[in-house]
Tab-separated table of C-alpha atoms and ligand atoms in Angstrom:
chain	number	residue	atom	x	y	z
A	1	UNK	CA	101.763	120.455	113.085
A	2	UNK	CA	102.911	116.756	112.997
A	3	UNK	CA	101.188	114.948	115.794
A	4	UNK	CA	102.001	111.165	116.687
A	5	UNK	CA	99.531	109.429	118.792
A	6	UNK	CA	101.489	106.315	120.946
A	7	UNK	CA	99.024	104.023	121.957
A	8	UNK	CA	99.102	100.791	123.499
A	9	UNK	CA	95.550	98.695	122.833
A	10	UNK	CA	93.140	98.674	119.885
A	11	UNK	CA	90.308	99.106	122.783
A	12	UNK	CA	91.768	102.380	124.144
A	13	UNK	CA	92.354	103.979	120.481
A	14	UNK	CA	89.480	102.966	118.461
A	15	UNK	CA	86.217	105.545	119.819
A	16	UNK	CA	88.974	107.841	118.728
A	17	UNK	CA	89.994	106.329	115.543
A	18	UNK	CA	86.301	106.310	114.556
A	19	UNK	CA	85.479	109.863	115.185
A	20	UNK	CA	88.675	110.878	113.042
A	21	UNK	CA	88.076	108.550	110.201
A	22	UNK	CA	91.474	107.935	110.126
A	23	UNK	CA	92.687	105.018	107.671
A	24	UNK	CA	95.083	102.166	108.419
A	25	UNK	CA	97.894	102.408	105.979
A	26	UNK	CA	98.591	99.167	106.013
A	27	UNK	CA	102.456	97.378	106.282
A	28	UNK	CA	103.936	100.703	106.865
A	29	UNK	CA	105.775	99.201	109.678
A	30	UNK	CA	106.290	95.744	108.371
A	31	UNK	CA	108.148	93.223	109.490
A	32	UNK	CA	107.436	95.165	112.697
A	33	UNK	CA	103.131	94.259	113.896
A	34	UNK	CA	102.566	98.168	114.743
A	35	UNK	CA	99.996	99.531	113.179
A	36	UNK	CA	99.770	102.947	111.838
A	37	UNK	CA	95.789	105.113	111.201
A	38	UNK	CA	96.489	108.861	109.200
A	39	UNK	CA	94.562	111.831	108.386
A	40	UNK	CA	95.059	115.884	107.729
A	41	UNK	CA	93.349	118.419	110.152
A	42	UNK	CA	92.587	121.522	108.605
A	43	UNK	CA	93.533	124.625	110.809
A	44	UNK	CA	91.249	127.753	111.185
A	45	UNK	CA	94.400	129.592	110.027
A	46	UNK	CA	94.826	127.829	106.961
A	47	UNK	CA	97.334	125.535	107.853
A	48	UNK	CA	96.923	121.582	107.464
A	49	UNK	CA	98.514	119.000	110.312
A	50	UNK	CA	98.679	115.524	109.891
A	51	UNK	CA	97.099	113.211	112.682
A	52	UNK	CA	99.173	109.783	112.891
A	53	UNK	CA	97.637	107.533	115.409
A	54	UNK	CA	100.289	104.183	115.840
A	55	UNK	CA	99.220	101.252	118.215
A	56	UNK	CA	101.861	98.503	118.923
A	57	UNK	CA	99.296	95.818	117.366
A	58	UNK	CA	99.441	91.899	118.433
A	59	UNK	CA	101.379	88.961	119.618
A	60	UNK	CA	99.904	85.750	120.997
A	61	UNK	CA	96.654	87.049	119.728
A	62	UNK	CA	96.442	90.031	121.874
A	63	UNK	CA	97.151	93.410	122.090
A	64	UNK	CA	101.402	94.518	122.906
A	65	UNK	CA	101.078	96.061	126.225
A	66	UNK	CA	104.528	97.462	128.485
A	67	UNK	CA	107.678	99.010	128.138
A	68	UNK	CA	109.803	96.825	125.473
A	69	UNK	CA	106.548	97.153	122.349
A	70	UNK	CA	106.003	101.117	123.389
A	71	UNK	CA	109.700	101.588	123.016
A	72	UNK	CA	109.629	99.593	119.978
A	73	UNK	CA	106.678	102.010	118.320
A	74	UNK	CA	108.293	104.882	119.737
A	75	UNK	CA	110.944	104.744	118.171
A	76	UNK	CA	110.192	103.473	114.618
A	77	UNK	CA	107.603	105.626	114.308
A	78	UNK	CA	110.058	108.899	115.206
A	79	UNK	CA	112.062	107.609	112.797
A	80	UNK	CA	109.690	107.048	109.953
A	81	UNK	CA	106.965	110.050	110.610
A	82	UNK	CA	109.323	112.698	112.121
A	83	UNK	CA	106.600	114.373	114.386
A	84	UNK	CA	106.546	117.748	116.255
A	85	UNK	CA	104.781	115.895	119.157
A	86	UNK	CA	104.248	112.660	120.463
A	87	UNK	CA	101.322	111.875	122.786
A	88	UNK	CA	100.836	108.798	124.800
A	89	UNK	CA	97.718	108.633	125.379
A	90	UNK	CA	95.573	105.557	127.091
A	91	UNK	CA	94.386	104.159	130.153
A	92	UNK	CA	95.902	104.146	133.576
A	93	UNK	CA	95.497	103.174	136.984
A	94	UNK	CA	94.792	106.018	139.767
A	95	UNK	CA	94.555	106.069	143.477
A	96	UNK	CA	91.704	107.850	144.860
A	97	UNK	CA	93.273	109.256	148.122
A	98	UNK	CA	94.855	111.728	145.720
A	99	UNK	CA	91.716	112.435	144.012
A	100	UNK	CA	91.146	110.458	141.324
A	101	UNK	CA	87.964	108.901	139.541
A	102	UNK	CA	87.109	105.844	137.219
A	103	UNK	CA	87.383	107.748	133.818
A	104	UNK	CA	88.735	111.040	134.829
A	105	UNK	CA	91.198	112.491	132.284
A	106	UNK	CA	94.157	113.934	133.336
A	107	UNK	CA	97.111	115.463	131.607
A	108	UNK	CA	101.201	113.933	132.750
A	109	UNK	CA	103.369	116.619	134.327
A	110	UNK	CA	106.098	114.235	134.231
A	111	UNK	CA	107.145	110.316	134.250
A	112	UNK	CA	108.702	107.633	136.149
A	113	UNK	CA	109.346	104.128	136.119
A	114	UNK	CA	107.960	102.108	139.408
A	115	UNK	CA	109.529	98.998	138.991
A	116	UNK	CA	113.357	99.627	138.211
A	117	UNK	CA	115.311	98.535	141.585
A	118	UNK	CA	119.231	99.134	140.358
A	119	UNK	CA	121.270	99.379	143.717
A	120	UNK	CA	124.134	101.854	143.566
A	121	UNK	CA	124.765	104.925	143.941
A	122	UNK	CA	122.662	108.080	142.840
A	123	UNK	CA	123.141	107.646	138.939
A	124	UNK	CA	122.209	104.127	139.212
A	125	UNK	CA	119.262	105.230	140.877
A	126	UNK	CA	118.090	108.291	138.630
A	127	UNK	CA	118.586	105.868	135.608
A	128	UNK	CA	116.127	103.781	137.195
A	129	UNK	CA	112.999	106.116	138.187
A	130	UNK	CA	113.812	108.068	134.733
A	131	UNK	CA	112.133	111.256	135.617
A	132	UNK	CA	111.717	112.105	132.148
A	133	UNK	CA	111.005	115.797	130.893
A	134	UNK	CA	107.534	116.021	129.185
A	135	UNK	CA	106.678	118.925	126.651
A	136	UNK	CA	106.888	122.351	128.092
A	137	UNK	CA	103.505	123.415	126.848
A	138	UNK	CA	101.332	120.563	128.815
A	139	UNK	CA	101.185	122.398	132.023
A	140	UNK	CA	99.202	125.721	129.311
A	141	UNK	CA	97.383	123.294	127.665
A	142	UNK	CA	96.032	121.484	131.056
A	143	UNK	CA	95.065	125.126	132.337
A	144	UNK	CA	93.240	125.678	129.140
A	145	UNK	CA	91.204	122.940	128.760
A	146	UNK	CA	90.822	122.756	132.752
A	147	UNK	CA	92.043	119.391	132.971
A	148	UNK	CA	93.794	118.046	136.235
A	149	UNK	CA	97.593	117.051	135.569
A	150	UNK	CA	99.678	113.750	137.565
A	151	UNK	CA	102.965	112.172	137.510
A	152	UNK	CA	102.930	109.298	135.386
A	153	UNK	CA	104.257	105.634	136.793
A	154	UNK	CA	105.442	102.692	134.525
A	155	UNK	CA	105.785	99.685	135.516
A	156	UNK	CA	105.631	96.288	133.591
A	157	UNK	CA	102.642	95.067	135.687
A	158	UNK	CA	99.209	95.585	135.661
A	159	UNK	CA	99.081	94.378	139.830
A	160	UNK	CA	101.315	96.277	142.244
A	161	UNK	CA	103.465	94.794	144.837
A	162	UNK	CA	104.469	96.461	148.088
A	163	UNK	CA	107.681	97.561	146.446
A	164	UNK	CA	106.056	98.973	143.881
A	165	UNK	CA	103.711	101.126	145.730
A	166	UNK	CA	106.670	102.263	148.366
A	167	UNK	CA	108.992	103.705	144.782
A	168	UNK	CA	105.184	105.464	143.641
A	169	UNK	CA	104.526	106.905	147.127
A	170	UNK	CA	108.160	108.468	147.246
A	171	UNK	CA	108.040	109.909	143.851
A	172	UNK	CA	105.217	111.298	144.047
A	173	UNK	CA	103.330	109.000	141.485
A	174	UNK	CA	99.937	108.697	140.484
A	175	UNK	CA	98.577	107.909	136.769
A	176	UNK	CA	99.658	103.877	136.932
A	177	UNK	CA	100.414	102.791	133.502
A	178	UNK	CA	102.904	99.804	131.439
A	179	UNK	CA	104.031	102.635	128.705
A	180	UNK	CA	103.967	106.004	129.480
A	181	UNK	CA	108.164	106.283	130.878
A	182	UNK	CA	108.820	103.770	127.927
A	183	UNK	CA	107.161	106.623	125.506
A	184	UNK	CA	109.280	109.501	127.237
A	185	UNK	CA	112.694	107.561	127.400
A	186	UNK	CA	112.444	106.937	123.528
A	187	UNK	CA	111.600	110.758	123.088
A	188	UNK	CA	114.035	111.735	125.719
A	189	UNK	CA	117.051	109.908	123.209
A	190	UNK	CA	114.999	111.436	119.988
A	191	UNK	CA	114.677	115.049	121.022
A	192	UNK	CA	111.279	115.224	120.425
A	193	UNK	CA	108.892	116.345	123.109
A	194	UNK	CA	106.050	114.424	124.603
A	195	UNK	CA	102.741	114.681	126.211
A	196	UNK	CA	100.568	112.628	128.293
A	197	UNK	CA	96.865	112.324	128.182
A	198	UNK	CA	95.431	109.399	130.374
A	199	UNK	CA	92.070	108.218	131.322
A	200	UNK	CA	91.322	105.626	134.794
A	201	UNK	CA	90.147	103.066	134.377
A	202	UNK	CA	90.705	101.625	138.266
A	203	UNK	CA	91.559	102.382	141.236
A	204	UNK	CA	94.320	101.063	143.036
A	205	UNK	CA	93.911	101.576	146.560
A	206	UNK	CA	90.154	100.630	145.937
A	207	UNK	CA	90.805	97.142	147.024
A	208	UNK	CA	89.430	95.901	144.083
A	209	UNK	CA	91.005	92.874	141.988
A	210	UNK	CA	92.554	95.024	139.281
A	211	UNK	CA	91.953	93.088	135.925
A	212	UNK	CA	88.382	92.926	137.087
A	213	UNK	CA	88.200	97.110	137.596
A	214	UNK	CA	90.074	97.627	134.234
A	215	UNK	CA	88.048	95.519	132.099
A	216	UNK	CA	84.533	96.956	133.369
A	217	UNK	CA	85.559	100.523	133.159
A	218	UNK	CA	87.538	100.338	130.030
A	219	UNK	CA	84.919	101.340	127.405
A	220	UNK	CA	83.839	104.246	130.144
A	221	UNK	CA	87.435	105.346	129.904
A	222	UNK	CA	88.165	105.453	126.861
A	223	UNK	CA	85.542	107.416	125.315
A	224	UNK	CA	86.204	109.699	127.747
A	225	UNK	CA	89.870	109.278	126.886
A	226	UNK	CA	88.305	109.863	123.035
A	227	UNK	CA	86.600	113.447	124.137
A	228	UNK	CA	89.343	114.927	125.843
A	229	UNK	CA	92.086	114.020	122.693
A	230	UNK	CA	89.547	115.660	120.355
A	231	UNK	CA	89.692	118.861	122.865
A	232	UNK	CA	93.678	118.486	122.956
A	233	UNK	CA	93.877	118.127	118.550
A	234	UNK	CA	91.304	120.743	118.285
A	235	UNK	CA	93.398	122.989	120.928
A	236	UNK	CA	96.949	122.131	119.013
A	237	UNK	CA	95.765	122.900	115.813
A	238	UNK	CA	93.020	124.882	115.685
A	239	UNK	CA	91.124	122.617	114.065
A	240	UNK	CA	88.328	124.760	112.197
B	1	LIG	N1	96.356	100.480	132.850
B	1	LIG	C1	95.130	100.628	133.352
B	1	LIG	N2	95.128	100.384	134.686
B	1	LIG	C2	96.390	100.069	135.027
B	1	LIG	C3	97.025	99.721	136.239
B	1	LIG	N3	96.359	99.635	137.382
B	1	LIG	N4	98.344	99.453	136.205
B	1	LIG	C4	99.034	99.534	135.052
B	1	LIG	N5	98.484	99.869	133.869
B	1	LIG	C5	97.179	100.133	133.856
Protein backbone atom coordinates (compact mmCIF):
# COMPACT_ATOMS: atom_id res chain seq x y z
CA UNK A 1 0.00 0.00 0.00
CA UNK A 2 1.03 3.63 -0.88
CA UNK A 3 0.26 5.79 2.09
CA UNK A 4 0.69 9.74 1.99
CA UNK A 5 0.77 11.44 5.26
CA UNK A 6 -0.59 15.45 4.77
CA UNK A 7 0.59 17.31 7.51
CA UNK A 8 0.60 20.79 8.35
CA UNK A 9 3.54 21.67 11.19
CA UNK A 10 6.98 20.17 11.81
CA UNK A 11 5.72 20.05 15.69
CA UNK A 12 2.69 17.83 14.96
CA UNK A 13 4.74 15.31 12.56
CA UNK A 14 8.04 14.92 14.09
CA UNK A 15 7.36 12.24 17.48
CA UNK A 16 6.11 10.42 14.45
CA UNK A 17 8.82 11.01 12.05
CA UNK A 18 11.25 9.84 14.76
CA UNK A 19 9.70 6.60 15.63
CA UNK A 20 9.61 5.72 11.75
CA UNK A 21 13.09 6.79 10.96
CA UNK A 22 11.89 8.12 8.00
CA UNK A 23 14.49 10.28 5.86
CA UNK A 24 13.97 13.69 4.28
CA UNK A 25 14.59 13.34 0.62
CA UNK A 26 15.55 16.48 0.18
CA UNK A 27 14.34 19.11 -2.96
CA UNK A 28 11.89 16.59 -4.10
CA UNK A 29 9.41 19.31 -4.23
CA UNK A 30 11.61 22.18 -5.17
CA UNK A 31 10.89 25.28 -6.12
CA UNK A 32 7.85 24.38 -3.99
CA UNK A 33 9.15 24.60 0.37
CA UNK A 34 7.16 21.16 1.11
CA UNK A 35 9.01 18.80 2.50
CA UNK A 36 8.84 15.18 1.88
CA UNK A 37 10.24 12.06 4.92
CA UNK A 38 10.06 8.14 3.15
CA UNK A 39 10.38 4.70 4.29
CA UNK A 40 9.08 0.89 3.35
CA UNK A 41 6.88 -1.05 5.93
CA UNK A 42 7.23 -4.57 5.68
CA UNK A 43 3.81 -6.48 5.82
CA UNK A 44 3.27 -9.76 7.85
CA UNK A 45 2.08 -11.08 4.46
CA UNK A 46 5.06 -10.36 2.65
CA UNK A 47 4.15 -7.39 1.02
CA UNK A 48 6.21 -3.99 1.35
CA UNK A 49 4.24 -0.32 1.50
CA UNK A 50 5.89 2.76 1.31
CA UNK A 51 5.26 5.42 4.16
CA UNK A 52 5.54 9.12 2.62
CA UNK A 53 5.08 11.64 5.30
CA UNK A 54 4.90 15.47 3.37
CA UNK A 55 4.62 18.68 5.60
CA UNK A 56 3.98 22.04 3.78
CA UNK A 57 7.43 23.40 5.35
CA UNK A 58 8.06 27.37 5.93
CA UNK A 59 7.42 30.90 4.97
CA UNK A 60 8.23 33.95 7.07
CA UNK A 61 10.17 31.59 9.20
CA UNK A 62 7.36 29.50 10.32
CA UNK A 63 5.53 26.64 9.67
CA UNK A 64 2.56 26.88 6.34
CA UNK A 65 -0.59 26.47 8.20
CA UNK A 66 -4.48 26.72 6.27
CA UNK A 67 -6.21 25.92 3.30
CA UNK A 68 -4.13 27.56 0.23
CA UNK A 69 -0.31 25.48 1.48
CA UNK A 70 -2.48 22.06 2.30
CA UNK A 71 -4.00 22.37 -1.11
CA UNK A 72 -0.73 23.19 -2.47
CA UNK A 73 0.94 19.75 -0.85
CA UNK A 74 -2.05 17.96 -1.67
CA UNK A 75 -1.90 18.19 -4.74
CA UNK A 76 1.79 18.03 -5.79
CA UNK A 77 2.33 15.35 -3.80
CA UNK A 78 -0.78 13.21 -5.63
CA UNK A 79 0.79 14.08 -8.50
CA UNK A 80 4.35 13.12 -7.83
CA UNK A 81 3.83 9.95 -5.28
CA UNK A 82 0.52 8.56 -6.69
CA UNK A 83 -0.76 7.12 -3.28
CA UNK A 84 -3.59 4.62 -2.45
CA UNK A 85 -4.41 6.85 0.60
CA UNK A 86 -3.94 10.12 1.85
CA UNK A 87 -4.21 10.91 5.58
CA UNK A 88 -4.39 14.27 7.14
CA UNK A 89 -3.42 13.89 10.13
CA UNK A 90 -2.63 16.76 12.98
CA UNK A 91 -4.01 18.76 15.59
CA UNK A 92 -7.43 20.24 15.98
CA UNK A 93 -9.61 22.14 18.06
CA UNK A 94 -12.67 20.28 19.93
CA UNK A 95 -15.57 21.38 21.98
CA UNK A 96 -16.13 19.53 25.06
CA UNK A 97 -20.01 19.67 25.26
CA UNK A 98 -19.76 16.99 22.58
CA UNK A 99 -17.28 15.06 24.42
CA UNK A 100 -14.08 15.86 23.67
CA UNK A 101 -10.62 15.97 25.61
CA UNK A 102 -7.16 17.82 25.33
CA UNK A 103 -5.30 15.03 23.32
CA UNK A 104 -8.02 12.66 22.51
CA UNK A 105 -7.63 11.08 19.05
CA UNK A 106 -10.36 10.78 16.94
CA UNK A 107 -10.87 9.51 13.45
CA UNK A 108 -12.99 12.23 10.54
CA UNK A 109 -16.28 10.79 9.33
CA UNK A 110 -16.46 13.58 7.02
CA UNK A 111 -15.38 17.42 6.30
CA UNK A 112 -16.53 20.86 6.01
CA UNK A 113 -15.40 24.21 5.59
CA UNK A 114 -16.63 26.81 8.51
CA UNK A 115 -15.75 29.89 7.08
CA UNK A 116 -17.06 29.95 3.35
CA UNK A 117 -20.21 32.50 3.38
CA UNK A 118 -21.19 32.47 -0.65
CA UNK A 119 -24.89 33.81 -0.76
CA UNK A 120 -27.01 32.16 -3.43
CA UNK A 121 -28.81 29.61 -3.93
CA UNK A 122 -28.25 25.87 -2.79
CA UNK A 123 -25.15 25.12 -5.12
CA UNK A 124 -23.56 28.21 -4.02
CA UNK A 125 -24.04 27.06 -0.69
CA UNK A 126 -22.93 23.25 -0.93
CA UNK A 127 -19.75 24.60 -2.75
CA UNK A 128 -19.12 26.46 0.26
CA UNK A 129 -19.46 23.91 3.36
CA UNK A 130 -17.82 21.19 0.86
CA UNK A 131 -19.05 18.16 2.61
CA UNK A 132 -16.42 16.16 1.21
CA UNK A 133 -16.56 12.20 1.04
CA UNK A 134 -13.74 10.64 3.19
CA UNK A 135 -12.48 6.95 2.55
CA UNK A 136 -15.09 4.33 2.93
CA UNK A 137 -13.02 2.16 5.20
CA UNK A 138 -12.51 4.91 8.18
CA UNK A 139 -15.76 4.23 9.82
CA UNK A 140 -14.02 -0.15 10.05
CA UNK A 141 -10.93 1.11 10.91
CA UNK A 142 -12.35 3.56 13.85
CA UNK A 143 -14.40 0.41 15.16
CA UNK A 144 -11.24 -1.56 15.13
CA UNK A 145 -8.95 0.35 16.83
CA UNK A 146 -11.92 1.73 19.15
CA UNK A 147 -11.30 5.17 18.35
CA UNK A 148 -14.16 7.87 18.51
CA UNK A 149 -14.91 9.45 14.93
CA UNK A 150 -16.12 13.61 14.26
CA UNK A 151 -16.90 15.80 11.46
CA UNK A 152 -14.03 17.74 10.56
CA UNK A 153 -14.30 21.87 10.27
CA UNK A 154 -11.82 24.10 8.24
CA UNK A 155 -11.58 27.26 8.57
CA UNK A 156 -8.61 29.71 7.90
CA UNK A 157 -8.50 30.82 11.59
CA UNK A 158 -7.17 29.53 14.53
CA UNK A 159 -9.99 31.96 16.76
CA UNK A 160 -13.67 31.53 15.94
CA UNK A 161 -16.12 34.23 15.43
CA UNK A 162 -19.84 33.99 16.10
CA UNK A 163 -20.37 33.20 12.45
CA UNK A 164 -18.15 30.69 12.52
CA UNK A 165 -19.46 28.77 15.38
CA UNK A 166 -23.34 29.28 14.07
CA UNK A 167 -22.05 27.33 10.22
CA UNK A 168 -20.15 24.46 12.87
CA UNK A 169 -23.24 24.12 15.11
CA UNK A 170 -25.56 23.57 11.95
CA UNK A 171 -23.34 21.12 10.31
CA UNK A 172 -22.81 19.25 12.79
CA UNK A 173 -19.00 20.09 13.25
CA UNK A 174 -16.58 19.25 15.71
CA UNK A 175 -12.68 18.45 15.08
CA UNK A 176 -11.68 22.45 14.40
CA UNK A 177 -8.82 22.51 12.09
CA UNK A 178 -7.07 25.16 9.04
CA UNK A 179 -6.50 21.94 6.58
CA UNK A 180 -8.43 19.08 6.87
CA UNK A 181 -11.52 20.26 3.91
CA UNK A 182 -8.43 21.76 1.99
CA UNK A 183 -6.88 17.97 2.10
CA UNK A 184 -10.35 16.39 1.00
CA UNK A 185 -11.22 19.01 -1.80
CA UNK A 186 -7.75 18.27 -3.47
CA UNK A 187 -8.54 14.43 -3.13
CA UNK A 188 -12.12 14.95 -3.98
CA UNK A 189 -10.70 16.51 -7.76
CA UNK A 190 -7.81 13.59 -7.65
CA UNK A 191 -9.94 10.54 -7.01
CA UNK A 192 -8.03 9.39 -4.37
CA UNK A 193 -9.58 8.68 -1.02
CA UNK A 194 -8.76 10.27 2.27
CA UNK A 195 -8.70 9.78 5.93
CA UNK A 196 -8.61 11.84 8.93
CA UNK A 197 -6.76 11.22 12.10
CA UNK A 198 -6.73 14.27 14.56
CA UNK A 199 -5.54 14.88 18.00
CA UNK A 200 -6.98 18.21 20.49
CA UNK A 201 -5.11 20.15 21.41
CA UNK A 202 -7.91 22.86 22.92
CA UNK A 203 -10.98 23.33 23.63
CA UNK A 204 -13.12 25.77 22.19
CA UNK A 205 -15.98 26.35 24.27
CA UNK A 206 -13.45 26.14 27.26
CA UNK A 207 -13.23 29.84 27.39
CA UNK A 208 -9.76 29.70 27.17
CA UNK A 209 -7.57 32.16 24.90
CA UNK A 210 -6.92 29.68 22.12
CA UNK A 211 -3.19 30.22 21.06
CA UNK A 212 -2.49 29.91 24.74
CA UNK A 213 -4.48 26.20 24.96
CA UNK A 214 -2.80 25.07 21.65
CA UNK A 215 0.65 25.84 22.43
CA UNK A 216 0.60 24.12 26.05
CA UNK A 217 -1.10 21.02 24.90
CA UNK A 218 0.62 20.63 21.64
CA UNK A 219 3.49 18.25 22.56
CA UNK A 220 0.61 16.23 24.73
CA UNK A 221 -1.22 15.98 21.44
CA UNK A 222 0.87 15.06 19.29
CA UNK A 223 2.49 12.15 20.71
CA UNK A 224 -0.67 11.00 21.24
CA UNK A 225 -1.43 11.96 17.66
CA UNK A 226 2.13 9.81 17.08
CA UNK A 227 0.57 6.48 18.94
CA UNK A 228 -2.60 6.32 17.35
CA UNK A 229 -0.91 6.77 13.44
CA UNK A 230 1.44 3.91 14.41
CA UNK A 231 -1.92 1.83 15.39
CA UNK A 232 -3.60 3.13 12.00
CA UNK A 233 0.00 2.07 9.65
CA UNK A 234 0.31 -1.01 11.64
CA UNK A 235 -3.63 -1.72 11.03
CA UNK A 236 -3.31 -0.73 7.04
CA UNK A 237 -0.52 -2.75 6.45
CA UNK A 238 0.00 -5.25 8.67
CA UNK A 239 3.04 -4.14 9.61
CA UNK A 240 4.93 -7.36 11.01
N1 LIG B 1 -5.59 23.47 15.39
C1 LIG B 1 -5.51 23.21 16.69
N2 LIG B 1 -6.49 23.87 17.37
C2 LIG B 1 -7.20 24.56 16.46
C3 LIG B 1 -8.31 25.42 16.52
N3 LIG B 1 -8.91 25.72 17.67
N4 LIG B 1 -8.76 25.96 15.38
C4 LIG B 1 -8.17 25.68 14.20
N5 LIG B 1 -7.11 24.86 14.08
C5 LIG B 1 -6.63 24.31 15.19
Amino acid sequence: MNILYIIAMQAEAQPFIDHYGVQEVKDFFAPLPCKLYQTSIKGANGETSTLSVVLNGQQHGSDLVGCEAASMATLAAIERLHPDLVINSGTCGGFQSRGADIAKVYIGNACMFHDRRVPGDDQWGTQALGNYPVWEGAEALAGQLHLPMGKVTTGSSLDMQPCDLKIIQENGGELKDMEGAAVAFVCSLMATPILFVKSVTDLCDSGAETFEEFSRNLAKASQALKETNIRVIDHLTNAV
